[in-house]
Amino acid sequence: MPWFTVEADAIQEEQIKAAAIRLVDEAQKRIAPRLNRVLLLPPDLTRAHSGVGKVTEWVYQEVMRRNPSAHVRVIPTLGQHVPHTEAENKWMFGSIPNEIILAHNWRKTITPVGTIPASMVKETTGGVADWEIPVDLNSTLMDEKWDLIVNLGHVVPHEVLGFANHNKNYFIGLGGKETIGASHIAAAVYGIENNLGCLVTPLRACYNWAEEKMLSHLADVYLQIVMQRDAQNRLVTSGLFIGDDLETYLQAARRSREQNITVFEKPVKKIVAVMQPDEFRATWVANKAVYRTRMAIADGGELLIIAPGVERFGEQPEVDALIRKYGYKGTPRTLALYKTEADMQAIPHGVAHLIHGSSEGRFTITYAPGPKISKAEIE
């Protein structure tokens, strides 16, 4: 069960701050009376709208208030996203010194931890994926001794794991290239329609097993945020779930499922998705407009994506090149190419993205990206 929860139509800032302080207090009672070495794992700036950067700052301040000599490090769980600039760190994390905020390097600063066996992947996915998932995680997380690890994030419907956050922060957010690649292609072939909004997807089940078998020694706690729109259509915090077990995630995911998924009586002919420019700078993330709507759009319908901040396709040059070369052309074509093309096989998470970002030929997708990328490039 969770250590504690806070739920309301709109939780006020002072209540959120009080919960952050209480987390530190509970951690000293339950995990480590003396917090000498503390690791904070927030999401990256693509989740900044949840306010989790401010929550991370409050946890940091409370740890330092109790122990001014504490060794604290912050690692945004980037996955394969672009590392933050110093200005972005300041914007998101406020007073936390930039020199203690470390960038996760998914190619280099990783440590082999174990393997999720192919038999488990095959069983959980009903046989559509039958390969093992190597587990390589951030070296600072795995190779150093921490009195407390605080894993923070926003629980929201997600195309790969049903809902974001919880141990996704470890296996994707702090994962290595092979872990991220094998995971994403497995979830992609299983299908968004079978993943999105499910409490425990096949990949989540694999991660839950891996967390129990490989990470049970970590002195960690989760702080999970759920948000909703109020009557004025403002984004407000509606749930805080703090604890160190699976039930903490499940309670948060159930609340997110109730508040963050809209079920229509019939398929929608046209959806307009507006992707704010400070968050969505590549189709790699702006295609959430596709992921989150394609189950609702009618055959022959249209998705219009207004994304004025988009300036590239992939987060890394090689992924950008892959997207430009192959395009979003549906699962059958993409998987057929994946079996023969070496550049695709080298970037399986990029291949998964090509599958996720397709309408599968059911509806049209029109991108309005603004001046930073040309019409010809989009076409």
Coordinates of N, CA and C in Angstrom, one line a residue, residues 4-16 19 224-231 234-242 251-252 255-256 258-260:
F4 N 1.3 7.2 1.7 CA 0.2 8.2 1.9 C -0.2 8.7 0.5
T5 N -1.5 9.2 0.5 CA -2.0 9.8 -0.8 C -2.7 11.1 -0.4
V6 N -2.8 11.9 -1.5 CA -3.5 13.2 -1.4 C -4.4 13.3 -2.6
E7 N -5.7 13.3 -2.5 CA -6.6 13.4 -3.6 C -7.6 14.5 -3.4
A8 N -7.9 15.3 -4.5 CA -8.9 16.3 -4.5 C -9.1 16.8 -5.9
D9 N -10.2 17.5 -6.1 CA -10.5 18.0 -7.4 C -9.3 18.9 -7.9
A10 N -8.8 19.7 -7.0 CA -7.6 20.5 -7.3 C -6.8 20.7 -6.1
I11 N -5.6 20.0 -6.0 CA -4.8 20.1 -4.9 C -3.9 21.4 -5.0
Q12 N -4.0 22.2 -3.9 CA -3.3 23.5 -3.9 C -1.8 23.3 -3.7
E13 N -1.1 24.4 -4.1 CA 0.4 24.3 -4.1 C 1.0 24.0 -2.7
E14 N 0.4 24.7 -1.7 CA 0.9 24.4 -0.4 C 0.7 23.0 0.1
Q15 N -0.4 22.3 -0.4 CA -0.6 20.9 -0.1 C 0.4 20.1 -0.8
I16 N 0.8 20.4 -2.0 CA 1.8 19.6 -2.7 C 3.1 19.8 -2.1
A19 N 3.3 17.7 1.0 CA 3.5 16.3 0.7 C 4.9 16.0 0.4
Q224 N 4.2 10.1 -7.3 CA 3.5 10.1 -8.5 C 2.4 11.1 -8.6
I225 N 2.3 11.9 -9.6 CA 1.4 13.0 -9.8 C 0.3 12.6 -10.8
V226 N -0.9 12.9 -10.5 CA -2.0 12.8 -11.5 C -2.7 14.1 -11.6
M227 N -3.0 14.5 -12.9 CA -3.6 15.8 -13.1 C -4.9 15.6 -13.9
Q228 N -5.7 16.7 -13.9 CA -6.9 16.7 -14.7 C -7.2 18.2 -15.1
R229 N -8.2 18.3 -16.0 CA -8.7 19.6 -16.4 C -9.8 20.0 -15.5
D230 N -9.8 21.3 -15.0 CA -10.9 21.7 -14.1 C -12.0 22.3 -15.0
A231 N -13.1 22.9 -14.4 CA -14.2 23.4 -15.1 C -13.8 24.6 -16.1
R234 N -8.4 24.4 -17.0 CA -7.0 24.6 -16.5 C -6.5 23.2 -16.0
L235 N -5.2 23.0 -16.2 CA -4.6 21.8 -15.8 C -4.3 21.9 -14.3
V236 N -4.9 21.0 -13.5 CA -4.7 21.1 -12.0 C -4.3 19.7 -11.5
T237 N -3.6 19.7 -10.4 CA -3.2 18.4 -9.7 C -4.3 17.8 -9.0
S238 N -4.6 16.6 -9.2 CA -5.8 15.9 -8.6 C -5.4 14.7 -7.7
G239 N -4.1 14.3 -7.8 CA -3.7 13.2 -7.0 C -2.2 13.1 -6.8
L240 N -1.8 12.8 -5.6 CA -0.4 12.5 -5.2 C -0.4 11.2 -4.5
F241 N 0.5 10.3 -5.1 CA 0.6 8.9 -4.6 C 2.0 8.7 -4.2
I242 N 2.3 8.5 -2.9 CA 3.7 8.3 -2.5 C 3.8 6.9 -1.8
Q251 N -2.8 2.6 -7.9 CA -3.8 3.6 -7.5 C -3.7 4.9 -8.3
A252 N -2.5 5.3 -8.6 CA -2.3 6.5 -9.4 C -2.8 6.2 -10.9
R255 N -6.6 6.4 -11.1 CA -7.1 7.7 -11.1 C -6.9 8.4 -12.4
S256 N -5.7 8.2 -13.0 CA -5.4 8.7 -14.3 C -6.4 8.2 -15.4
E258 N -9.4 7.2 -15.0 CA -10.7 7.9 -14.8 C -10.7 9.3 -15.3
Q259 N -9.6 10.0 -15.1 CA -9.6 11.4 -15.4 C -9.0 11.8 -16.7
N260 N -8.1 11.0 -17.3 CA -7.3 11.4 -18.4 C -7.6 10.7 -19.7

